[in-house]
Short mmCIF file of C-alpha atoms in Angstrom, two decimals:
data_model
loop_
_atom_site.label_atom_id
_atom_site.label_comp_id
_atom_site.label_asym_id
_atom_site.label_seq_id
_atom_site.Cartn_x
_atom_site.Cartn_y
_atom_site.Cartn_z
CA UNK A 1 0.00 0.00 0.00
CA UNK A 2 1.44 3.37 -1.04
CA UNK A 3 1.46 6.38 1.27
CA UNK A 4 -1.11 8.07 -0.99
CA UNK A 5 -3.31 4.98 -0.88
CA UNK A 6 -3.30 5.00 2.92
CA UNK A 7 -4.05 8.72 2.95
CA UNK A 8 -6.98 8.23 0.56
CA UNK A 9 -8.45 5.53 2.82
CA UNK A 10 -7.94 7.60 5.97
CA UNK A 11 -10.90 9.83 5.02
CA UNK A 12 -13.37 7.02 4.23
CA UNK A 13 -16.02 5.79 6.72
CA UNK A 14 -17.97 2.91 5.16
CA UNK A 15 -20.85 0.88 6.46
CA UNK A 16 -20.88 -2.91 6.14
CA UNK A 17 -23.24 -5.83 6.54
CA UNK A 18 -23.31 -8.27 9.42
CA UNK A 19 -22.54 -8.54 13.12
CA UNK A 20 -18.87 -9.41 12.58
CA UNK A 21 -16.21 -7.40 10.79
CA UNK A 22 -15.85 -8.92 7.30
CA UNK A 23 -12.42 -9.85 6.00
CA UNK A 24 -12.43 -6.98 3.49
CA UNK A 25 -13.04 -4.46 6.26
CA UNK A 26 -10.14 -5.82 8.31
CA UNK A 27 -7.88 -5.49 5.27
CA UNK A 28 -9.00 -1.91 4.66
CA UNK A 29 -8.47 -0.97 8.31
CA UNK A 30 -4.96 -2.38 8.14
CA UNK A 31 -4.46 -0.29 4.98
CA UNK A 32 -5.36 2.90 6.83
CA UNK A 33 -9.17 3.14 6.62
CA UNK A 34 -10.41 6.07 8.74
CA UNK A 35 -13.20 4.13 10.42
CA UNK A 36 -16.73 2.84 9.99
CA UNK A 37 -20.38 3.81 10.35
CA UNK A 38 -22.54 1.28 12.19
CA UNK A 39 -26.22 0.60 11.54
CA UNK A 40 -28.90 -1.52 13.17
CA UNK A 41 -27.89 -4.47 10.99
CA UNK A 42 -24.56 -4.54 12.88
CA UNK A 43 -26.11 -4.69 16.35
CA UNK A 44 -27.55 -7.70 18.18
CA UNK A 45 -26.74 -6.95 21.81
CA UNK A 46 -24.12 -5.04 23.84
CA UNK A 47 -21.75 -7.99 24.24
CA UNK A 48 -21.73 -8.67 20.50
CA UNK A 49 -21.24 -4.99 19.70
CA UNK A 50 -18.31 -4.65 22.12
CA UNK A 51 -16.63 -7.58 20.40
CA UNK A 52 -17.28 -6.04 16.98
CA UNK A 53 -15.95 -2.59 17.86
CA UNK A 54 -12.96 -4.17 19.58
CA UNK A 55 -12.06 -5.86 16.30
CA UNK A 56 -12.51 -2.60 14.38
CA UNK A 57 -10.52 -0.31 16.68
CA UNK A 58 -7.09 -1.61 15.68
CA UNK A 59 -5.66 1.93 16.03
CA UNK A 60 -6.49 4.62 18.62
CA UNK A 61 -7.62 7.01 15.87
CA UNK A 62 -10.16 4.69 14.19
CA UNK A 63 -13.61 6.32 14.08
CA UNK A 64 -16.58 4.15 15.07
CA UNK A 65 -19.66 6.24 14.31
CA UNK A 66 -23.36 5.52 14.71
CA UNK A 67 -26.69 7.35 14.31
CA UNK A 68 -28.03 7.32 17.86
CA UNK A 69 -30.44 10.25 17.94
CA UNK A 70 -32.88 8.69 20.39
CA UNK A 71 -36.60 8.39 19.75
CA UNK A 72 -37.40 7.07 16.29
CA UNK A 73 -33.75 6.95 15.13
CA UNK A 74 -31.83 4.40 17.15
CA UNK A 75 -29.28 1.78 16.22
CA UNK A 76 -28.34 0.45 19.66
CA UNK A 77 -31.98 -0.33 20.48
CA UNK A 78 -33.45 -0.86 17.01
CA UNK A 79 -35.03 -4.17 18.01
CA UNK A 80 -36.61 -3.01 21.25
CA UNK A 81 -37.05 0.73 20.63
CA UNK A 82 -35.16 3.65 22.13
CA UNK A 83 -35.05 4.09 25.89
CA UNK A 84 -34.85 7.87 25.46
CA UNK A 85 -37.23 10.24 23.68
CA UNK A 86 -36.23 11.98 20.48
CA UNK A 87 -35.33 15.60 19.87
CA UNK A 88 -38.83 17.01 19.39
CA UNK A 89 -40.03 15.59 22.71
CA UNK A 90 -37.06 17.15 24.50
CA UNK A 91 -37.62 20.41 22.69
CA UNK A 92 -41.24 20.44 23.89
CA UNK A 93 -40.12 20.02 27.51
CA UNK A 94 -37.61 22.82 26.83
CA UNK A 95 -35.33 22.03 29.74
CA UNK A 96 -31.73 22.12 28.43
CA UNK A 97 -30.48 20.46 31.61
CA UNK A 98 -32.73 17.48 30.87
CA UNK A 99 -31.52 17.34 27.27
CA UNK A 100 -27.92 17.40 28.47
CA UNK A 101 -28.61 14.63 30.99
CA UNK A 102 -30.20 12.45 28.31
CA UNK A 103 -27.23 13.04 26.00
CA UNK A 104 -24.77 12.14 28.75
CA UNK A 105 -26.67 8.90 29.37
CA UNK A 106 -26.59 8.09 25.65
CA UNK A 107 -22.84 8.78 25.58
CA UNK A 108 -22.34 6.34 28.43
CA UNK A 109 -24.21 3.62 26.57
CA UNK A 110 -22.22 4.30 23.40
CA UNK A 111 -18.86 4.27 25.14
CA UNK A 112 -19.81 1.06 26.88
CA UNK A 113 -19.96 -0.68 23.50
CA UNK A 114 -16.93 1.00 21.93
CA UNK A 115 -18.57 3.71 19.80
CA UNK A 116 -16.50 6.89 19.49
CA UNK A 117 -18.75 9.25 17.48
CA UNK A 118 -22.50 9.88 17.63
CA UNK A 119 -23.92 11.25 14.37
CA UNK A 120 -26.21 13.51 16.40
CA UNK A 121 -27.75 15.84 17.39
CA UNK A 122 -29.95 17.06 14.55
CA UNK A 123 -29.47 20.83 14.33
CA UNK A 124 -32.08 21.38 11.61
CA UNK A 125 -34.88 23.85 12.36
CA UNK A 126 -37.99 22.05 11.14
CA UNK A 127 -39.79 24.99 9.54
CA UNK A 128 -41.66 22.75 7.07
CA UNK A 129 -44.28 20.66 8.93
CA UNK A 130 -44.45 18.35 5.90
CA UNK A 131 -40.71 17.69 5.91
CA UNK A 132 -40.44 13.98 4.99
CA UNK A 133 -37.04 13.27 6.56
CA UNK A 134 -36.47 15.62 9.54
CA UNK A 135 -39.74 16.24 11.42
CA UNK A 136 -39.60 14.83 14.96
CA UNK A 137 -35.82 14.40 14.64
CA UNK A 138 -35.56 18.18 15.11
CA UNK A 139 -35.87 19.97 18.45
CA UNK A 140 -38.57 22.13 16.85
CA UNK A 141 -39.34 25.04 14.57
CA UNK A 142 -37.96 27.88 16.70
CA UNK A 143 -34.27 28.59 15.97
CA UNK A 144 -33.43 29.76 19.49
CA UNK A 145 -35.04 26.73 21.11
CA UNK A 146 -33.34 24.34 18.70
CA UNK A 147 -30.03 26.10 19.33
CA UNK A 148 -30.10 25.78 23.11
CA UNK A 149 -31.00 22.08 22.94
CA UNK A 150 -28.42 21.30 20.27
CA UNK A 151 -25.79 22.95 22.46
CA UNK A 152 -27.01 21.00 25.50
CA UNK A 153 -26.86 17.74 23.56
CA UNK A 154 -23.33 18.48 22.34
CA UNK A 155 -22.21 19.24 25.90
CA UNK A 156 -23.80 16.06 27.23
CA UNK A 157 -22.39 13.74 24.59
CA UNK A 158 -18.87 15.11 24.77
CA UNK A 159 -18.82 15.28 28.56
CA UNK A 160 -19.60 11.57 28.33
CA UNK A 161 -16.58 10.97 26.12
CA UNK A 162 -18.29 10.63 22.71
CA UNK A 163 -17.77 13.09 19.85
CA UNK A 164 -20.96 14.86 18.76
CA UNK A 165 -21.70 15.39 15.06
CA UNK A 166 -24.26 18.13 14.44
CA UNK A 167 -26.26 17.74 11.24
CA UNK A 168 -27.24 18.60 8.49
CA UNK A 169 -25.32 21.78 7.54
CA UNK A 170 -26.41 24.38 6.46
CA UNK A 171 -29.92 23.25 7.46
CA UNK A 172 -32.33 20.59 6.14
CA UNK A 173 -35.43 21.65 8.08
CA UNK A 174 -37.23 23.51 5.27
CA UNK A 175 -36.89 20.64 2.79
CA UNK A 176 -39.91 19.09 1.09
CA UNK A 177 -37.92 16.25 -0.49
CA UNK A 178 -36.13 13.38 1.25
CA UNK A 179 -32.47 13.57 0.20
CA UNK A 180 -32.22 9.79 0.43
CA UNK A 181 -34.23 9.78 -2.80
CA UNK A 182 -33.89 13.22 -4.44
CA UNK A 183 -32.13 16.56 -4.19
CA UNK A 184 -34.01 19.17 -2.11
CA UNK A 185 -33.75 22.88 -2.82
CA UNK A 186 -33.91 25.33 0.08
CA UNK A 187 -35.24 28.69 -1.10
CA UNK A 188 -33.86 30.87 1.69
CA UNK A 189 -32.10 34.21 1.43
CA UNK A 190 -28.72 34.70 3.12
CA UNK A 191 -30.46 36.76 5.80
CA UNK A 192 -33.02 34.02 6.43
CA UNK A 193 -30.24 31.45 6.69
CA UNK A 194 -28.49 33.59 9.30
CA UNK A 195 -31.68 34.14 11.33
CA UNK A 196 -33.02 30.58 11.13
CA UNK A 197 -30.98 27.68 9.75
CA UNK A 198 -27.55 28.69 11.01
CA UNK A 199 -28.56 29.61 14.57
CA UNK A 200 -28.33 26.06 16.02
CA UNK A 201 -25.04 25.37 14.25
CA UNK A 202 -23.47 28.49 15.73
CA UNK A 203 -24.73 27.37 19.16
CA UNK A 204 -23.19 23.94 18.59
CA UNK A 205 -19.85 25.46 17.61
CA UNK A 206 -19.85 27.58 20.76
CA UNK A 207 -20.54 24.40 22.75
CA UNK A 208 -17.45 22.79 21.19
CA UNK A 209 -18.97 20.33 18.70
CA UNK A 210 -16.14 18.15 17.43
CA UNK A 211 -17.74 17.26 14.12
CA UNK A 212 -20.44 18.29 11.68
CA UNK A 213 -22.37 16.51 8.92
CA UNK A 214 -23.22 18.12 5.60
CA UNK A 215 -26.63 18.21 3.92
CA UNK A 216 -27.36 16.98 0.41
CA UNK A 217 -29.35 20.10 -0.39
CA UNK A 218 -29.05 22.97 -2.85
CA UNK A 219 -29.27 26.49 -1.45
CA UNK A 220 -29.44 28.73 -4.55
CA UNK A 221 -28.71 31.85 -2.51
CA UNK A 222 -25.29 30.35 -1.75
CA UNK A 223 -24.39 28.00 -4.60
CA UNK A 224 -25.86 26.00 -7.47
CA UNK A 225 -24.36 22.69 -6.31
CA UNK A 226 -25.30 20.57 -3.27
CA UNK A 227 -23.88 21.79 0.03
CA UNK A 228 -21.87 18.57 0.42
CA UNK A 229 -19.95 19.48 -2.74
CA UNK A 230 -19.88 23.26 -2.37
CA UNK A 231 -16.63 25.06 -1.59
CA UNK A 232 -18.62 28.26 -1.12
CA UNK A 233 -20.59 26.58 1.69
CA UNK A 234 -18.05 24.26 3.34
CA UNK A 235 -14.99 26.49 3.08
CA UNK A 236 -16.36 29.99 2.51
CA UNK A 237 -19.34 29.95 4.90
CA UNK A 238 -18.45 27.22 7.39
CA UNK A 239 -14.68 27.62 7.75
CA UNK A 240 -14.01 31.25 6.89
CA UNK A 241 -17.19 33.07 7.94
CA UNK A 242 -18.30 30.94 10.89
CA UNK A 243 -14.80 29.87 11.91
CA UNK A 244 -15.53 26.18 12.42
CA UNK A 245 -12.42 24.01 12.61
CA UNK A 246 -13.79 20.58 13.56
CA UNK A 247 -14.18 17.52 11.36
CA UNK A 248 -16.70 17.79 8.53
CA UNK A 249 -18.24 14.49 7.45
CA UNK A 250 -20.50 14.11 4.46
CA UNK A 251 -23.94 12.60 4.63
CA UNK A 252 -23.87 9.20 2.94
CA UNK A 253 -22.58 9.51 -0.62
CA UNK A 254 -24.71 6.65 -1.94
CA UNK A 255 -27.90 8.61 -1.22
CA UNK A 256 -30.00 9.45 -4.26
CA UNK A 257 -29.43 13.20 -3.99
CA UNK A 258 -25.72 12.70 -4.81
CA UNK A 259 -25.08 9.26 -6.29
CA UNK A 260 -27.69 9.51 -9.04
CA UNK A 261 -26.20 12.76 -10.35
CA UNK A 262 -22.49 12.79 -9.58
CA UNK A 263 -21.58 9.19 -8.82
CA UNK A 264 -19.91 8.10 -5.61
CA UNK A 265 -16.27 8.44 -6.73
CA UNK A 266 -16.62 11.87 -8.31
CA UNK A 267 -18.70 13.11 -5.36
CA UNK A 268 -15.95 12.01 -2.97
CA UNK A 269 -13.36 14.08 -4.82
CA UNK A 270 -15.64 17.13 -5.08
CA UNK A 271 -16.55 16.92 -1.38
CA UNK A 272 -12.91 16.84 -0.30
CA UNK A 273 -12.04 19.71 -2.61
CA UNK A 274 -14.98 21.68 -1.18
CA UNK A 275 -13.72 21.25 2.36
CA UNK A 276 -15.19 18.01 3.70
CA UNK A 277 -12.87 15.76 5.71
CA UNK A 278 -14.62 12.39 6.10
CA UNK A 279 -16.65 10.57 3.46
CA UNK A 280 -19.58 8.57 4.77
CA UNK A 281 -20.58 5.51 2.74
CA UNK A 282 -23.69 4.00 4.29
CA UNK A 283 -25.91 1.18 3.08
CA UNK A 284 -25.13 -1.62 0.61
CA UNK A 285 -21.40 -0.94 0.79
CA UNK A 286 -18.58 -3.43 0.30
CA UNK A 287 -14.91 -3.47 -0.63
CA UNK A 288 -15.64 -2.45 -4.23
CA UNK A 289 -17.13 0.86 -3.08
CA UNK A 290 -14.16 1.62 -0.83
CA UNK A 291 -11.84 0.82 -3.73
CA UNK A 292 -13.91 3.04 -6.05
CA UNK A 293 -13.79 6.03 -3.72
CA UNK A 294 -10.17 5.69 -2.62
CA UNK A 295 -9.11 5.09 -6.21
CA UNK A 296 -10.93 8.22 -7.37
CA UNK A 297 -9.19 10.24 -4.64
CA UNK A 298 -5.76 8.91 -5.57
CA UNK A 299 -6.38 9.67 -9.25
CA UNK A 300 -7.57 13.19 -8.43
CA UNK A 301 -4.36 13.88 -6.48
CA UNK A 302 -2.19 12.56 -9.30
CA UNK A 303 -4.14 14.62 -11.85
CA UNK A 304 -3.87 17.78 -9.77
CA UNK A 305 -7.63 18.13 -9.22
CA UNK A 306 -7.13 17.61 -5.47
CA UNK A 307 -4.05 18.68 -3.60
CA UNK A 308 -2.28 16.20 -1.38
CA UNK A 309 -2.12 18.93 1.28
CA UNK A 310 -5.93 19.18 1.33
CA UNK A 311 -6.19 15.40 1.61
CA UNK A 312 -3.63 15.28 4.44
CA UNK A 313 -5.49 18.07 6.25
CA UNK A 314 -8.74 16.10 5.98
CA UNK A 315 -7.09 12.90 7.21
CA UNK A 316 -5.63 14.77 10.18
CA UNK A 317 -9.03 16.12 11.16
CA UNK A 318 -10.56 12.64 11.02
CA UNK A 319 -7.81 11.18 13.19
CA UNK A 320 -8.07 14.05 15.67
CA UNK A 321 -11.86 14.17 15.97
CA UNK A 322 -12.25 12.00 19.05
CA UNK A 323 -13.60 13.26 22.37
CA UNK A 324 -11.37 12.84 25.42
CA UNK A 325 -11.94 9.45 27.03
CA UNK A 326 -12.87 9.87 30.68
CA UNK A 327 -12.50 6.24 31.70
CA UNK A 328 -11.71 2.98 29.99
CA UNK A 329 -15.36 1.86 29.95
CA UNK A 330 -18.68 3.59 29.51
CA UNK A 331 -21.48 3.84 32.01
CA UNK A 332 -23.66 1.00 30.74
CA UNK A 333 -27.48 1.06 30.33
CA UNK A 334 -29.42 4.28 29.92
CA UNK A 335 -31.35 3.84 33.17
CA UNK A 336 -34.51 5.77 33.95
CA UNK A 337 -33.61 9.20 32.58
CA UNK A 338 -35.24 8.49 29.22
CA UNK A 339 -38.64 7.41 30.54
CA UNK A 340 -38.71 10.33 32.95
CA UNK A 341 -38.04 12.68 30.03
CA UNK A 342 -40.73 11.05 27.87
CA UNK A 343 -43.26 11.43 30.68
CA UNK A 344 -42.47 15.12 30.95
CA UNK A 345 -42.91 15.60 27.20
CA UNK A 346 -46.28 13.86 27.04
CA UNK A 347 -49.30 16.07 26.39
CA UNK A 348 -52.78 14.80 27.32
CA UNK A 349 -56.17 16.28 26.43
CA UNK A 350 -59.29 14.82 28.03
CA UNK A 351 -59.71 11.78 30.24
CA UNK A 352 -57.77 9.15 28.31
CA UNK A 353 -57.39 6.40 30.92
CA UNK A 354 -59.85 3.62 31.62
CA UNK A 355 -59.98 -0.10 32.40
CA UNK A 356 -61.00 -2.70 29.86
CA UNK A 357 -59.85 -4.22 26.58
CA UNK A 358 -58.22 -1.98 23.98
CA UNK A 359 -58.17 -1.98 20.17
CA UNK A 360 -55.08 -0.19 18.88
CA UNK A 361 -55.94 1.13 15.42
CA UNK A 362 -52.61 1.68 13.65
CA UNK A 363 -53.07 4.03 10.68
CA UNK A 364 -50.23 3.18 8.36
CA UNK A 365 -47.99 6.16 7.58
CA UNK A 366 -44.48 6.50 6.18
CA UNK A 367 -41.51 6.21 8.48
CA UNK A 368 -38.39 8.20 7.69
CA UNK A 369 -35.71 6.24 5.86
CA UNK A 370 -33.34 7.48 8.55
CA UNK A 371 -35.34 5.65 11.20
CA UNK A 372 -35.59 2.35 9.37
CA UNK A 373 -38.30 -0.26 10.07
CA UNK A 374 -39.85 -0.07 13.53
CA UNK A 375 -40.05 -3.40 15.35
CA UNK A 376 -41.97 -2.26 18.43
CA UNK A 377 -45.45 -0.76 18.66
CA UNK A 378 -47.98 0.61 21.12
CA UNK A 379 -49.86 -2.69 21.36
CA UNK A 380 -46.75 -4.51 22.50
CA UNK A 381 -45.93 -1.85 25.08
CA UNK A 382 -49.51 -1.90 26.41
CA UNK A 383 -49.34 -5.67 26.78
CA UNK A 384 -46.09 -5.38 28.71
CA UNK A 385 -47.98 -3.19 31.18
CA UNK A 386 -50.65 -5.88 31.54
CA UNK A 387 -53.30 -4.43 29.23
CA UNK A 388 -55.59 -6.55 27.05
CA UNK A 389 -54.76 -5.01 23.67
CA UNK A 390 -55.23 -6.05 20.07
CA UNK A 391 -54.09 -4.36 16.85
CA UNK A 392 -56.06 -3.32 13.77
CA UNK A 393 -53.93 -1.95 10.92
CA UNK A 394 -55.60 0.30 8.36
CA UNK A 395 -54.24 2.11 5.30
CA UNK A 396 -55.61 5.03 3.31
CA UNK A 397 -57.41 2.58 1.00
CA UNK A 398 -59.52 1.51 4.00
CA UNK A 399 -60.74 5.04 4.82
CA UNK A 400 -64.33 4.55 3.70
CA UNK A 401 -64.76 1.57 6.02
CA UNK A 402 -62.62 2.61 8.98
CA UNK A 403 -65.54 3.00 11.41
CA UNK A 404 -67.08 -0.28 10.31
CA UNK A 405 -63.73 -2.03 10.74
CA UNK A 406 -63.44 -0.73 14.28
CA UNK A 407 -67.05 -1.56 15.13
CA UNK A 408 -66.50 -5.10 13.88
CA UNK A 409 -64.47 -5.64 17.06
CA UNK A 410 -66.99 -4.63 19.73
CA UNK A 411 -66.17 -4.39 23.43
CA UNK A 412 -62.78 -2.78 22.91
CA UNK A 413 -61.99 0.91 23.40
CA UNK A 414 -60.37 2.27 20.21
CA UNK A 415 -56.90 3.80 20.50
CA UNK A 416 -56.19 5.42 17.11
CA UNK A 417 -52.47 5.94 16.38
CA UNK A 418 -51.67 8.72 13.87
CA UNK A 419 -48.34 9.96 12.53
CA UNK A 420 -47.46 13.18 10.67
CA UNK A 421 -51.07 14.15 9.91
CA UNK A 422 -50.03 17.15 7.82
CA UNK A 423 -48.31 14.74 5.43
CA UNK A 424 -51.04 12.09 5.71
CA UNK A 425 -54.28 14.09 5.83
CA UNK A 426 -56.41 10.96 5.50
CA UNK A 427 -55.32 9.99 9.01
CA UNK A 428 -56.97 13.13 10.41
CA UNK A 429 -60.24 12.12 8.73
CA UNK A 430 -60.00 8.53 9.93
CA UNK A 431 -59.23 9.50 13.53
CA UNK A 432 -62.07 12.04 13.59
CA UNK A 433 -64.53 9.48 12.24
CA UNK A 434 -63.63 6.90 14.90
CA UNK A 435 -63.79 9.52 17.68
CA UNK A 436 -67.20 10.70 16.48
CA UNK A 437 -68.53 7.13 16.38
CA UNK A 438 -67.16 6.12 19.79
CA UNK A 439 -66.88 8.83 22.49
CA UNK A 440 -64.45 6.66 24.49
CA UNK A 441 -61.90 6.60 21.64
CA UNK A 442 -58.45 8.11 22.19
CA UNK A 443 -56.18 9.47 19.45
CA UNK A 444 -52.46 8.98 20.05
CA UNK A 445 -50.29 11.23 17.87
CA UNK A 446 -46.77 9.80 17.62
CA UNK A 447 -45.51 12.00 14.77
CA UNK A 448 -44.90 15.67 14.03
CA UNK A 449 -48.03 17.40 15.38
CA UNK A 450 -50.13 19.64 13.19
CA UNK A 451 -50.77 23.27 14.11
CA UNK A 452 -54.45 22.45 13.55
CA UNK A 453 -55.83 20.46 16.52
CA UNK A 454 -57.13 16.97 15.91
CA UNK A 455 -60.93 16.69 15.95
CA UNK A 456 -61.16 14.42 18.97
CA UNK A 457 -61.93 15.12 22.66
CA UNK A 458 -59.29 12.67 23.94
CA UNK A 459 -55.76 13.05 22.56
CA UNK A 460 -52.31 11.93 23.71
CA UNK A 461 -49.32 13.55 21.98
CA UNK A 462 -45.97 11.82 22.40
CA UNK A 463 -43.73 13.72 19.90
CA UNK A 464 -42.20 10.45 18.73
CA UNK A 465 -42.64 6.70 18.63
CA UNK A 466 -39.58 5.44 20.48
CA UNK A 467 -40.16 2.95 23.27
CA UNK A 468 -39.84 5.55 26.02
CA UNK A 469 -42.47 7.76 24.38
CA UNK A 470 -44.88 4.87 23.75
CA UNK A 471 -44.42 3.66 27.33
CA UNK A 472 -45.33 7.10 28.67
CA UNK A 473 -48.46 7.04 26.50
CA UNK A 474 -49.35 3.49 27.55
CA UNK A 475 -49.13 4.47 31.21
CA UNK A 476 -51.75 7.19 30.90
CA UNK A 477 -53.97 5.04 28.70
CA UNK A 478 -54.07 2.31 31.33
CA UNK A 479 -53.88 4.45 34.49
CA UNK A 480 -55.63 7.63 33.49
CA UNK A 481 -53.12 9.91 35.16
CA UNK A 482 -49.45 10.72 34.95
CA UNK A 483 -47.21 8.41 37.02
#
């Protein structure tokens, strides 16, 4: 392996399949690979994950990153559901000390299994209630509120010995397109960017955020190319105007917003030239993709399109991006802080608790690609608390018969679960119809709430569908009062 080849690999962070490090990954790590990004597919339990990360961390500077946002986006607890609420729930409580405590607990759990970098918190200001990819992952729609909670999360994670990675710069919250599939355009003026999108990032920088993730978005007021590939944004705005000197990692380069237009290899070169330091390669990645990207980088240096100095600078930032390690081991399980936070976030309208059998009517929405498939649900959580609960799943094609479908299971109080009603307006109609037909029905909103109240006298709003949030909802549904 040449020195240039090792340098080219030092900026690459690929994902991989399986619960053990494949042979190709071990070879790449030995050849200088900067690190990896873990997903739910890599996690079975803490003991397995410790063994996996131990095999990966063959050098002190190897990055082991993971998306552990809490709430709907969890990798450590993808099977069971997150023990802590997500950003929007914490933003609704609006207690930065609580947010910091939750982040510190998450850092302890991550360190316990050998993770060095958390690709969180989300610093996007969710100004578009129909945003298909951010939504409840954001601390809210108010820039100042989002800023103080992003800063609190950064402080908590890094005090716990895990590097925080604020995302998605310069701000994905106004998007109407999911960048996993297409390329969003953010029509904001430079003044609007300063007053809204950039506020939480500045707060994160002041809190000492060690890394930052780019957004695959176009901001015409700044540049005609995606932010991930824009020198005007990553060097001009981020480095020179805002003064940020931490590691900059790209969002995954295989995402549709980038790969379908530029290709993974070319995008890697353009991102580095623009000012990015680490190149994230996420799903469906193997040794051929690492070879493609590192080969494109080497060729760009030889051709003079990318300076070796810029590449060395990027590699140095990746290697130096770790948070100080406080102790050899982390602090273990998350404990009770998450459920306590979810209880505080819960909003309840009307008398929602009662004894008797329940019918959980799950109205099928669209989960964010970032969250992945959800393997837990409200019915399962209710049953764990001793409730007699059954599930009825309905899609938009069932709207005309939703009341009849519910009434076909008499003797059970309907609990109608809705998600992102501004994006799925049929759910509002279905929930209203069930509530009108059965006065005992309760609507449980687990998504991004609408500014327009739901037409139902009994409503529970969780601000997310992680296990902690669903448990808080299940408690009031079965007890009728806050614990």
